[in-house]
Coordinates of C-alpha atoms in Angstrom, one line a residue:
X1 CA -118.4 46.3 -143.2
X2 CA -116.2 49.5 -142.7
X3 CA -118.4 52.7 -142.3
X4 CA -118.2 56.1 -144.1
X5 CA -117.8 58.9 -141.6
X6 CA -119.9 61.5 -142.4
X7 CA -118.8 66.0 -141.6
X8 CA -120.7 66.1 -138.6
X9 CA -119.4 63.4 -137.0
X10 CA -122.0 60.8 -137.6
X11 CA -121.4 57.6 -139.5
X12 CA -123.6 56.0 -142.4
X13 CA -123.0 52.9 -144.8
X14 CA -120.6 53.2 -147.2
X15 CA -121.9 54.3 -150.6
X16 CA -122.6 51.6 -153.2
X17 CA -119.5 49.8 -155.1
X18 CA -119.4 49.1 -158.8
X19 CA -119.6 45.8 -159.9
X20 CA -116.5 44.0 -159.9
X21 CA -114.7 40.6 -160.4
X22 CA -117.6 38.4 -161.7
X23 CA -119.9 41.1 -163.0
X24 CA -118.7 43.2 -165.4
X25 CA -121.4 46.5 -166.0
X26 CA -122.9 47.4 -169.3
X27 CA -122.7 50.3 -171.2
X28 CA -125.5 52.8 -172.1
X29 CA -125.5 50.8 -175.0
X30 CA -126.2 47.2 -173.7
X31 CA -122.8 45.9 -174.2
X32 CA -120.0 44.5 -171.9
X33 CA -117.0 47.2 -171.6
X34 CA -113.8 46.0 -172.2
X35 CA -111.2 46.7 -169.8
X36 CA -108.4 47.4 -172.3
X37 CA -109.8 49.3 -174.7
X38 CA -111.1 51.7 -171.3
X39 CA -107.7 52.1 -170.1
X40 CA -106.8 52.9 -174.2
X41 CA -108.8 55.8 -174.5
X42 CA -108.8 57.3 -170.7
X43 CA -104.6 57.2 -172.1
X44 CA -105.2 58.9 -174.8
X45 CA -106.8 61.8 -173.1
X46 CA -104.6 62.2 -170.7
X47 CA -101.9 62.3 -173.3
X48 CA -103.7 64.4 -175.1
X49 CA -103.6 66.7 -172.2
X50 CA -100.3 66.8 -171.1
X51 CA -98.8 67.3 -174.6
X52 CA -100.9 70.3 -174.7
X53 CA -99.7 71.3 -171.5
X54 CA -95.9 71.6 -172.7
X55 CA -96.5 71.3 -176.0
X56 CA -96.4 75.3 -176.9
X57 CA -93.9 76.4 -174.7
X58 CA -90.8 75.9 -177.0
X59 CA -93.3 77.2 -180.1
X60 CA -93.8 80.5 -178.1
X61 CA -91.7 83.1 -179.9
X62 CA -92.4 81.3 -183.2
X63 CA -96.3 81.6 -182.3
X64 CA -95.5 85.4 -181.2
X65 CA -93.8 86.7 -184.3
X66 CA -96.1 84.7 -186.6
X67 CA -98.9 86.4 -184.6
X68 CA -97.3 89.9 -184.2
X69 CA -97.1 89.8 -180.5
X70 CA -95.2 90.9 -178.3
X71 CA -92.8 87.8 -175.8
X72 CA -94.9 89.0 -172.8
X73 CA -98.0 89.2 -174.5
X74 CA -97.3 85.9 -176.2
X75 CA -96.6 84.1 -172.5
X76 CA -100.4 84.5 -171.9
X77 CA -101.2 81.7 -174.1
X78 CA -99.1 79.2 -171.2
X79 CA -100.4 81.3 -168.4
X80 CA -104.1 81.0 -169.5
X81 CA -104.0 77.4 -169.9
X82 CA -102.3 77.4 -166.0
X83 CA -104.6 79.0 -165.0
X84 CA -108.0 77.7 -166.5
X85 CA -106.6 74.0 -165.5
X86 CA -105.6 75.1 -161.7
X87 CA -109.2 76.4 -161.5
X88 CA -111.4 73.6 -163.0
X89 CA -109.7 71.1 -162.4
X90 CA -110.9 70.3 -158.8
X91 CA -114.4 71.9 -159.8
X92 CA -115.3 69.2 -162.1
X93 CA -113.5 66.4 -160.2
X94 CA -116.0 67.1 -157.7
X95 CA -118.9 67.5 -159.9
X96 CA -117.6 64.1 -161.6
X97 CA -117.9 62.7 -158.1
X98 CA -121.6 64.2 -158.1
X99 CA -122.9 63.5 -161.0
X100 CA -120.8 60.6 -162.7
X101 CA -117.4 60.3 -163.8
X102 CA -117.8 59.4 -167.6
X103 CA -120.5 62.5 -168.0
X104 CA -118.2 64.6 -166.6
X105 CA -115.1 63.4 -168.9
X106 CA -117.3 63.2 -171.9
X107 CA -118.4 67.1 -171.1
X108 CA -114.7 68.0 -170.5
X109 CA -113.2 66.2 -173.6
X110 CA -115.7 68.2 -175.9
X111 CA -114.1 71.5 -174.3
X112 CA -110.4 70.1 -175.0
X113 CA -111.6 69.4 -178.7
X114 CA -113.3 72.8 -179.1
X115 CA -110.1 74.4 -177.4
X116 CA -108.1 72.5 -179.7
X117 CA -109.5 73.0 -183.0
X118 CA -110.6 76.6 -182.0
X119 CA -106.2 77.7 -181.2
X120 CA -105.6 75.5 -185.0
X121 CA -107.9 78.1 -186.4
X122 CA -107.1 81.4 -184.6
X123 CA -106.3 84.1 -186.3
X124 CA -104.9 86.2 -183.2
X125 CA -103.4 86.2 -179.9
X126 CA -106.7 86.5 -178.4
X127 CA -108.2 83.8 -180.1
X128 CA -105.3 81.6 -179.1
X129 CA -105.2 82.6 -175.3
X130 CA -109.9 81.9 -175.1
X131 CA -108.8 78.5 -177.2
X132 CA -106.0 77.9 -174.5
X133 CA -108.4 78.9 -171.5
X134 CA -110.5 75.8 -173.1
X135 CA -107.6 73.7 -173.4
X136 CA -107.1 73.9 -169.4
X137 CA -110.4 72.9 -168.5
X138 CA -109.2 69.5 -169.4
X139 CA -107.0 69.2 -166.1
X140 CA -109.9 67.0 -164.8
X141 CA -109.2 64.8 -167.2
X142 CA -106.3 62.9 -164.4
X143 CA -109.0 62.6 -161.7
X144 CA -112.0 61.9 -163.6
X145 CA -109.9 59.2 -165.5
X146 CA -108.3 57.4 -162.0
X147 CA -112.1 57.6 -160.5
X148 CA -113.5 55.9 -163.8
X149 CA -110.0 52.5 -163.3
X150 CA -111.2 52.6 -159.3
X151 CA -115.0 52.4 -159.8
X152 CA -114.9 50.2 -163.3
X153 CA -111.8 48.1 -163.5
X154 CA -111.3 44.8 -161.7
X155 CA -109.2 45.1 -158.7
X156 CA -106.3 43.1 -159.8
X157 CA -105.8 45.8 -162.9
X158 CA -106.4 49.1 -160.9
X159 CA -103.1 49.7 -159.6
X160 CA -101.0 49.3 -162.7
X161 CA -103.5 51.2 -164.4
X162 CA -103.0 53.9 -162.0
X163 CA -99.5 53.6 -162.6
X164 CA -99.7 53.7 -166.4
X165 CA -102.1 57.0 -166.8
X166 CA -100.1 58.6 -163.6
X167 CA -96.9 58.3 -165.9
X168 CA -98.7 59.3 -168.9
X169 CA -98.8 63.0 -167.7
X170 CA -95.2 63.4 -167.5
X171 CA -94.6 61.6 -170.8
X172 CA -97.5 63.4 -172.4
X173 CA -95.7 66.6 -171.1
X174 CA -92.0 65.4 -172.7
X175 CA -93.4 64.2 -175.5
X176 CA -94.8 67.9 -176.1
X177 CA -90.9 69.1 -175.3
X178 CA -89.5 67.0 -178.0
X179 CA -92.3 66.7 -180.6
X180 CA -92.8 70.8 -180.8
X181 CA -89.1 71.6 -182.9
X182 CA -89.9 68.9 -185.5
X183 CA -93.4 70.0 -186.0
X184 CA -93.2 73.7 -186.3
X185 CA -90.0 73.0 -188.4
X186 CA -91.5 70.7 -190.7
X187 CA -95.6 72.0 -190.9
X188 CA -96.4 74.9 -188.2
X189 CA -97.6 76.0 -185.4
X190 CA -100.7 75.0 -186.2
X191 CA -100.3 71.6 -186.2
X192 CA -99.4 71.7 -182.7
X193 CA -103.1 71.6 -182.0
X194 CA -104.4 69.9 -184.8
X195 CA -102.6 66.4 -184.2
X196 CA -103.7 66.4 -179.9
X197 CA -107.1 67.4 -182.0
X198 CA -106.9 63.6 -183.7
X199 CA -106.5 62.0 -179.9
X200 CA -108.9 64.0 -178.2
X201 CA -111.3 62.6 -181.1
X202 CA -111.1 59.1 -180.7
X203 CA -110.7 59.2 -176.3
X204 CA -113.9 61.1 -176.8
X205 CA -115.6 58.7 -179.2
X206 CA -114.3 55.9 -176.8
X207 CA -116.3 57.5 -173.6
X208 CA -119.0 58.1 -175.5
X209 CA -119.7 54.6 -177.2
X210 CA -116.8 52.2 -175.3
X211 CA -117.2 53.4 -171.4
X212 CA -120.3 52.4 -168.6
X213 CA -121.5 55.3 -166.3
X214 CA -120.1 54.6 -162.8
X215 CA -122.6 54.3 -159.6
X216 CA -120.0 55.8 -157.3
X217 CA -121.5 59.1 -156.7
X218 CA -121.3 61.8 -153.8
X219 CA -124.5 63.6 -154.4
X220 CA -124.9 67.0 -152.9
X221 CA -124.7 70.9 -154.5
X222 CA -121.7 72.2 -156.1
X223 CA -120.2 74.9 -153.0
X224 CA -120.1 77.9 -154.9
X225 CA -118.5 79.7 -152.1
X226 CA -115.4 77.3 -151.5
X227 CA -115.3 77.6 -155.5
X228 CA -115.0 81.5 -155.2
X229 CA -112.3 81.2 -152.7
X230 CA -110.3 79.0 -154.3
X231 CA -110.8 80.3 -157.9
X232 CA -109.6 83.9 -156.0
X233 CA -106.1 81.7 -154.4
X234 CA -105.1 80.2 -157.3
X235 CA -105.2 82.5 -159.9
X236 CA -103.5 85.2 -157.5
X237 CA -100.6 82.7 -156.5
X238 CA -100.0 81.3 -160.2
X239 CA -100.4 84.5 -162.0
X240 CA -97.7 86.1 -159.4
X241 CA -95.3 83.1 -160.2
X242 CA -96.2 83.0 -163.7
X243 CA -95.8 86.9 -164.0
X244 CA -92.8 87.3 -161.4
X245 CA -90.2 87.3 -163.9
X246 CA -91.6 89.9 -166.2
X247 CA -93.2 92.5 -163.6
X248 CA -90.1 91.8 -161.0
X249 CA -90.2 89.8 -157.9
X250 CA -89.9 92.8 -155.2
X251 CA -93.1 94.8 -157.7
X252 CA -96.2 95.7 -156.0
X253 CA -98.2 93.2 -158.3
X254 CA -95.8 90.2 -157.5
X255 CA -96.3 91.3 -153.7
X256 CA -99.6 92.0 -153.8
X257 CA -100.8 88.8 -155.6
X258 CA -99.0 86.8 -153.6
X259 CA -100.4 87.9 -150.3
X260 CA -104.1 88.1 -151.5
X261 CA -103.3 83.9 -152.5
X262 CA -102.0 83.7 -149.0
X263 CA -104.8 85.0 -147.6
X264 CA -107.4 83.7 -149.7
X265 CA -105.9 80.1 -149.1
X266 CA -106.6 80.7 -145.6
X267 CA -110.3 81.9 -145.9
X268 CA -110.4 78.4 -148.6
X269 CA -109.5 76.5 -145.6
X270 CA -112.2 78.0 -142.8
X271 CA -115.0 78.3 -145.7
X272 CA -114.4 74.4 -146.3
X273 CA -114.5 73.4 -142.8
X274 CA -118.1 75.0 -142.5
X275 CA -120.0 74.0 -145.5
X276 CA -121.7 70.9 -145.5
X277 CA -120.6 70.1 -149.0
X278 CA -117.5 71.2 -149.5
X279 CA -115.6 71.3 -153.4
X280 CA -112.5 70.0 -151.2
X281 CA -112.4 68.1 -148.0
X282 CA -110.0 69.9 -146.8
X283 CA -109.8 66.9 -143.8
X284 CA -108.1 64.8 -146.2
X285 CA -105.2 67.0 -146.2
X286 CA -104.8 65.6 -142.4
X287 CA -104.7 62.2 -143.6
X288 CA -100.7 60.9 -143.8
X289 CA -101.4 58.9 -146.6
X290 CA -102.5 62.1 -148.4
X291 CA -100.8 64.4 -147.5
X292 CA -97.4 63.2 -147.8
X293 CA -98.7 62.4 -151.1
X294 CA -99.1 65.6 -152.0
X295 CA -95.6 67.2 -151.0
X296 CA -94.2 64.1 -153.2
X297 CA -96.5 65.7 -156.3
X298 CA -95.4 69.1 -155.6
X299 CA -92.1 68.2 -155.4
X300 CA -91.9 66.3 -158.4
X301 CA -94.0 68.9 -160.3
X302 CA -91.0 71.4 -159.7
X303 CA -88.5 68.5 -160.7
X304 CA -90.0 67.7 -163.8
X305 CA -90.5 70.9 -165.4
X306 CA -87.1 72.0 -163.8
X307 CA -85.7 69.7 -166.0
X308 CA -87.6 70.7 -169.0
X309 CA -85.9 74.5 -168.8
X310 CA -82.5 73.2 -167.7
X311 CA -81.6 70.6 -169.8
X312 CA -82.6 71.9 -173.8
X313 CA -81.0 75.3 -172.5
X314 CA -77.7 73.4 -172.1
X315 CA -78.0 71.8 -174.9
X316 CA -78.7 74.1 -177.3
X317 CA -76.3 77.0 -176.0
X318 CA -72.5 77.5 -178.2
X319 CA -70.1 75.1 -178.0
X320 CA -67.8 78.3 -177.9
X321 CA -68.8 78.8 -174.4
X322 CA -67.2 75.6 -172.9
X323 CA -70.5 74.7 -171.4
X324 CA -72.9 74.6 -174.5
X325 CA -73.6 71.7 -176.7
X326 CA -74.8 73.0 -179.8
X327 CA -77.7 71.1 -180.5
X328 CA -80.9 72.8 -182.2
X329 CA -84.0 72.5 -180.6
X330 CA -85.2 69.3 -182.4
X331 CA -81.8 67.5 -181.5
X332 CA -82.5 68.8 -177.7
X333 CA -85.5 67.3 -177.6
X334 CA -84.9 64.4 -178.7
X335 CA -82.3 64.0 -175.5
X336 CA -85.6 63.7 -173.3
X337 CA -86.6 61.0 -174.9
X338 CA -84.6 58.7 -172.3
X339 CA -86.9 60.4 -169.7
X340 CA -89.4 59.8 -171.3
X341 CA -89.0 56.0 -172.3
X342 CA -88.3 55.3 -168.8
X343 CA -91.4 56.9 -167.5
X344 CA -93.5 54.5 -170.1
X345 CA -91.5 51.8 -168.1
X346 CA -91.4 52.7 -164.2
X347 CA -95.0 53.4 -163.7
X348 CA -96.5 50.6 -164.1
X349 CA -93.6 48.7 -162.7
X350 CA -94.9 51.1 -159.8
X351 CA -98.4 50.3 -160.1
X352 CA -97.0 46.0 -159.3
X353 CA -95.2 47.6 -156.3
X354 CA -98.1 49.1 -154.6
X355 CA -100.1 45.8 -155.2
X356 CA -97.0 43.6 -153.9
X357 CA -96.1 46.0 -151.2
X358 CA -97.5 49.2 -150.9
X359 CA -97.0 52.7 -152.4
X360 CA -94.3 53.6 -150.0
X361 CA -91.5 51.9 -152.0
X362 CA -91.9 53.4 -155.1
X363 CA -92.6 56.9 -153.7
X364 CA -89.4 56.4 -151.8
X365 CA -87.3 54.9 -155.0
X366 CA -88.8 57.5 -156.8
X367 CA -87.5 60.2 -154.3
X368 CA -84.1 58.5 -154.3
X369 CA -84.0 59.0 -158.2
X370 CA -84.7 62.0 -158.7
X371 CA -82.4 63.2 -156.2
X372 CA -79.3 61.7 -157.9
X373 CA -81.2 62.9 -161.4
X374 CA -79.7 66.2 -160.3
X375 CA -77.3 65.6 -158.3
X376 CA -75.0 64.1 -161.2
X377 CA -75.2 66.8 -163.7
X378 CA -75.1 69.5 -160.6
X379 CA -71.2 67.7 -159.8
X380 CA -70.5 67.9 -163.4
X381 CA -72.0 68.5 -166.5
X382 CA -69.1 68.6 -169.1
X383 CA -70.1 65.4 -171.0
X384 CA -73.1 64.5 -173.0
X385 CA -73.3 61.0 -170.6
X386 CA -74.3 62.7 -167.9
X387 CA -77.1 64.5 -169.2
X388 CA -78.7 61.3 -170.0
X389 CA -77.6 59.9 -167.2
X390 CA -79.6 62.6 -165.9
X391 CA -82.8 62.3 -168.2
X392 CA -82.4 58.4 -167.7
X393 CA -82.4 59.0 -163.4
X394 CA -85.6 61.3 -163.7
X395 CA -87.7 59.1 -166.1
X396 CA -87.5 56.5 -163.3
X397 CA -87.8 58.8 -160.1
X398 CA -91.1 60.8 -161.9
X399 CA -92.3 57.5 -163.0
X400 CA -92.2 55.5 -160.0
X401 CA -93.1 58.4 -157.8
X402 CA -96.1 60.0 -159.4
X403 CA -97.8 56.7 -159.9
X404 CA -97.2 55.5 -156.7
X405 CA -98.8 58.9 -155.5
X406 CA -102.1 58.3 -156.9
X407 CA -102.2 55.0 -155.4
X408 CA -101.6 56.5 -152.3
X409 CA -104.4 58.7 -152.3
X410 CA -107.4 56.8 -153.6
X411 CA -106.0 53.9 -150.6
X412 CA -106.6 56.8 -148.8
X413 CA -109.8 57.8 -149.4
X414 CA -113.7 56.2 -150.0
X415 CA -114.5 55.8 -153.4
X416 CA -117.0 59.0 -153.6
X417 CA -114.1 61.1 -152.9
X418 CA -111.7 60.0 -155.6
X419 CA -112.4 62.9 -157.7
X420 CA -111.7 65.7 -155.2
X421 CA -108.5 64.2 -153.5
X422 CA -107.3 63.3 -157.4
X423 CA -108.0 67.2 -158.1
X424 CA -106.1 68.7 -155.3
X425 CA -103.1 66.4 -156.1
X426 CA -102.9 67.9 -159.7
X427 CA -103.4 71.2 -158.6
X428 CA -100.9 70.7 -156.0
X429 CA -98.7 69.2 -158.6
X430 CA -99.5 71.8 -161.2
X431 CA -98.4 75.0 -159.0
X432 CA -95.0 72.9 -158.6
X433 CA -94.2 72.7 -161.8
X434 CA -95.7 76.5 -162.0
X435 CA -93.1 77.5 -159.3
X436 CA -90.0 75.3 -160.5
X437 CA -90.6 76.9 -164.1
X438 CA -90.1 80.4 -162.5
X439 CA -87.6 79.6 -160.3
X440 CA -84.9 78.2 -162.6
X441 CA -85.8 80.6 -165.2
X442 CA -84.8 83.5 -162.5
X443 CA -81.7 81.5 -161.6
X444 CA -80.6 81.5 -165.1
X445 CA -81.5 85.3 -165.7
X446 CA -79.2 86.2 -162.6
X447 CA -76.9 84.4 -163.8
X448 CA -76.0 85.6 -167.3
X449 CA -73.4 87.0 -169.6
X450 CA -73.9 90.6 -170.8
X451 CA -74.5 88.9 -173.9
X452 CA -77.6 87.4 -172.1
X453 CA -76.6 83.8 -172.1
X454 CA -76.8 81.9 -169.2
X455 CA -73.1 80.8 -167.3
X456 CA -72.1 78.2 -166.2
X457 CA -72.5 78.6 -162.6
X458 CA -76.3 79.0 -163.5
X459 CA -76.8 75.4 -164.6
X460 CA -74.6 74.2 -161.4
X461 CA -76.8 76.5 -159.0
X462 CA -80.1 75.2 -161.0
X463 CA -79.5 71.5 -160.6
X464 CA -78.6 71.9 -156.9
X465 CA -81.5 74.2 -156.4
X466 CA -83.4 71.4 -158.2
X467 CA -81.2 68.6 -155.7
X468 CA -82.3 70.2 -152.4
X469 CA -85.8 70.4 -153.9
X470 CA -85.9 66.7 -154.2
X471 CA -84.4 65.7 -150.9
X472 CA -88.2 66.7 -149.9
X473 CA -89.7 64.1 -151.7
X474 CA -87.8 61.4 -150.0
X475 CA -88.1 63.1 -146.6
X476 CA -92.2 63.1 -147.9
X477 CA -91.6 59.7 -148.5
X478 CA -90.1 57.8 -145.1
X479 CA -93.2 60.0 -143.7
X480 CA -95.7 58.0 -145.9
X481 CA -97.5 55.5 -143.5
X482 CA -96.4 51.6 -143.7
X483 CA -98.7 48.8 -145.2
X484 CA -100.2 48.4 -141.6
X485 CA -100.9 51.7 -140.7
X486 CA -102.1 52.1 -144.4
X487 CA -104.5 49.3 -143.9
X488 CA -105.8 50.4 -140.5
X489 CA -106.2 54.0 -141.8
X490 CA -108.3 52.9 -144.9
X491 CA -110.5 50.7 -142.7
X492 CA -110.9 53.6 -140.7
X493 CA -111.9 56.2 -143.9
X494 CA -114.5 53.6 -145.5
X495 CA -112.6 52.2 -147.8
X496 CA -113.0 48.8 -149.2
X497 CA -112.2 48.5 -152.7
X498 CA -109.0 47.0 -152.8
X499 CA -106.9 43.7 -151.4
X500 CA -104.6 44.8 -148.9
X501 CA -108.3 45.8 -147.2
X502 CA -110.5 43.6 -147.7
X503 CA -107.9 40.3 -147.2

């Protein structure tokens, strides 16, 4: 039986596996779990989630005004979510991987609730921004949830499940796009926090009553020094990007934030190499199939929510212009919705293509996509077609891809790891979409009319900014190790949880 290698070199059994085909575990309650109704509410949190994540963002001035706050002020109710998610998320991953998986989720989806109902209720900005800062520590939802389908769910189901909840963040996060007009139109903005509220109540009840309590565990002490570090990293980098646009790129506080990340990133790196039980091993990030996973994610992260500035700002701009197609913001919307109807689709067609032959395919497929996603509407974006050609393109490309990178990382690692290699791919994939936020939104400030709408020229430099972007997810891709070398480096790591290993 494969062997788990240990930091200092040493190697010990492998930790012990949840029960599998032919014994199904119990709950706390004495009854049998059911697969489906597992996979039903781990969805709905992580829906729950992602709307929440992009939900707000086209409600922001409407929040603002109804609020009396100020734009910039107002933007600290998206950056404190950023940032409280960037943080925590690969905190309780690891403590998930510590202490148990379902614990941890059923601890984090009470904070999302309380978040939730708490921004509902608040009767000022700074209400909203502590509700938000709640909201965020739900990030771990993603890893918790994949470590719970690895450790509970037969074999045969784990990789389409994968691919199902990996897809789920990006719909959850176009759904929030499109749903936002229609719902401050027709109720308010309240509402944008009271319906996620509804979701995050029954994927709650469903951990708490409807989930067993995984064996897989990595027991050790919480590294409160790596924590620190990386708490110091993150929020320097993300506020910086998040902040850029408003304070300037060339200020002293862009600068200066940007260079304490740097350097903090570094210091992240030698504390974790030293500590016996690090929050991140930051050895995985050596591994091929990880860490080719993780450029994909990053990538993709700027694709996805490069899309979600470019396109409803084309859309909604004058037809006057020559470039604009008039649409309100509930009609833009509802233009993702072919995006977001192929994601439903392509990831867990992704999750049979890891099973048949490995996540390389779809990761590269999904590279393929998204690269043509932009580069049709960066040739020519005069007709309607091509936007959803476009939307259509990307729905696949982040669909295949993302699901096909979380399969690629928990091949990648031992069971008892899930959480923290999960975590980092998040995070990795949440400061892309951080960055590719910022950067087309500076693209189209540059490029504006004294009027202060964007030209032409900035939608045609955004989608080949967006292009070139891509091109690294495919290059990412090719790099991603083959079936064999997949199968001897798992061997290798300790794993021996699925087919391709163990027949």
């Amino acid at each position: 039986m494969p062997r788990t290698p240990r930091s200092d070199g040493a190697r010990c059994p492998p930790p012990p596996r949840a029960p599998r085909t032919g014994s199904t575990p119990t709950t706390d309650h004495g009854r049998r779990p059911n697969s489906t109704a597992i996979i039903v509410y781990l969805s709905l949190g992580g829906l729950s989630f992602a709307v929440l994540q992009s939900l707000v963002a086209p409600a922001l001035s409407t929040i603002g005004t109804d609020l009396g706050a100020s734009t910039s002020a107002a933007s600290w109710v998206l950056t404190a979510y950023l940032l409280s998610a960037s943080v925590l998320t690969p905190i309780l991953g690891r403590l998930g991987d510590m202490v148990g998986k379902r614990k941890v989720l059923i601890v984090v989806l009470t904070i999302l609730l309380v978040g939730a109902v708490l921004a509902a209720l608040a009767p000022n900005l700074g209400v909203l921004i502590v509700a938000r800062a709640l909201q965020g520590a739900a990030g771990a939802v993603m890893p918790l949830s994949i470590g719970i389908v690895r450790d509970e769910l037969p074999k045969e189901k784990v990789s389409v499940t994968i691919g199902l909840l990996s897809a789920i963040f990006g719909i959850g996060a176009g759904v929030g796009i499109v749903a936002a007009g229609p719902i401050v139109e027709h109720l308010s903005w309240h509402w944008l926090f009271w319906l996620p509220a509804v979701l995050v109540v029954i994927a709650l009840l469903g951990a708490v009553f409807g989930m067993p309590e995984s064996p897989v565990r990595k027991p050790g002490r919480l590294d409160v020094a790596g924590t620190a570090v990386l708490a110091v990293s993150l929020v320097a980098i993300l506020l910086a990007v998040s902040e850029g646009q408003t304070w300037g790129w060339g200020d002293v506080k862009t600068v200066g934030l940007l260079i304490v990340g740097a350097v903090a990133v570094v210091a992240f790196v030698f504390v974790e190499l030293r500590v016996a039980e690090p929050l991140i091993d930051v050895r995985l990030f050596a591994v091929r199939g990880v860490w080719t996973a993780h450029v994909v994610a990053l990538v993709f992260g700027f694709a996805m929510f490069g899309t979600f500035v470019l396109v409803p700002t084309i859309l909604q701009l004058p037809t006057a212009l020559g470039y604009g197609f008039g649409k309100d913001v509930t009609q833009a919307g509802l233009f993702l919705l072919p995006t977001v109807v192929m994601m439903v689709i392509a990831g867990p067609i992704a999750g049979i293509l890891v099973r048949k032959v490995g996540p390389k395919p779809p990761m590269l497929i999904g590279g393929v996509a998204i690269v043509a996603a932009f580069a049709v509407p960066a040739v020519s974006h005069a007709a309607i077609a091509e936007i959803v050609v476009s939307g259509i393109l990307t729905g696949i490309g982040i669909g295949l891809a993302l699901a096909a990178c979380s399969n690629a990382i928990i091949e990648s690692v031992p069971a008892n790891q899930t959480g923290e290699a999960i975590s980092a791919n998040t995070v990795v994939r949440t400061i892309g979409s951080s960055v590719g936020t910022a950067v087309i939104a500076a693209l189209i400030t540059s490029h504006s009319t004294p009027q202060g709408l964007p030209t032409d020229d900035a939608f045609t430099i955004g989608f080949w900014a967006c292009t070139g972007v891509a091109v690294l997810a495919v290059v990412a891709a090719l790099a991603a190790p083959s079936m064999r070398a997949r199968r001897a480096a798992a061997v290798a790591a300790g794993v021996d949880d699925f087919d391709e290993v163990t027949h």
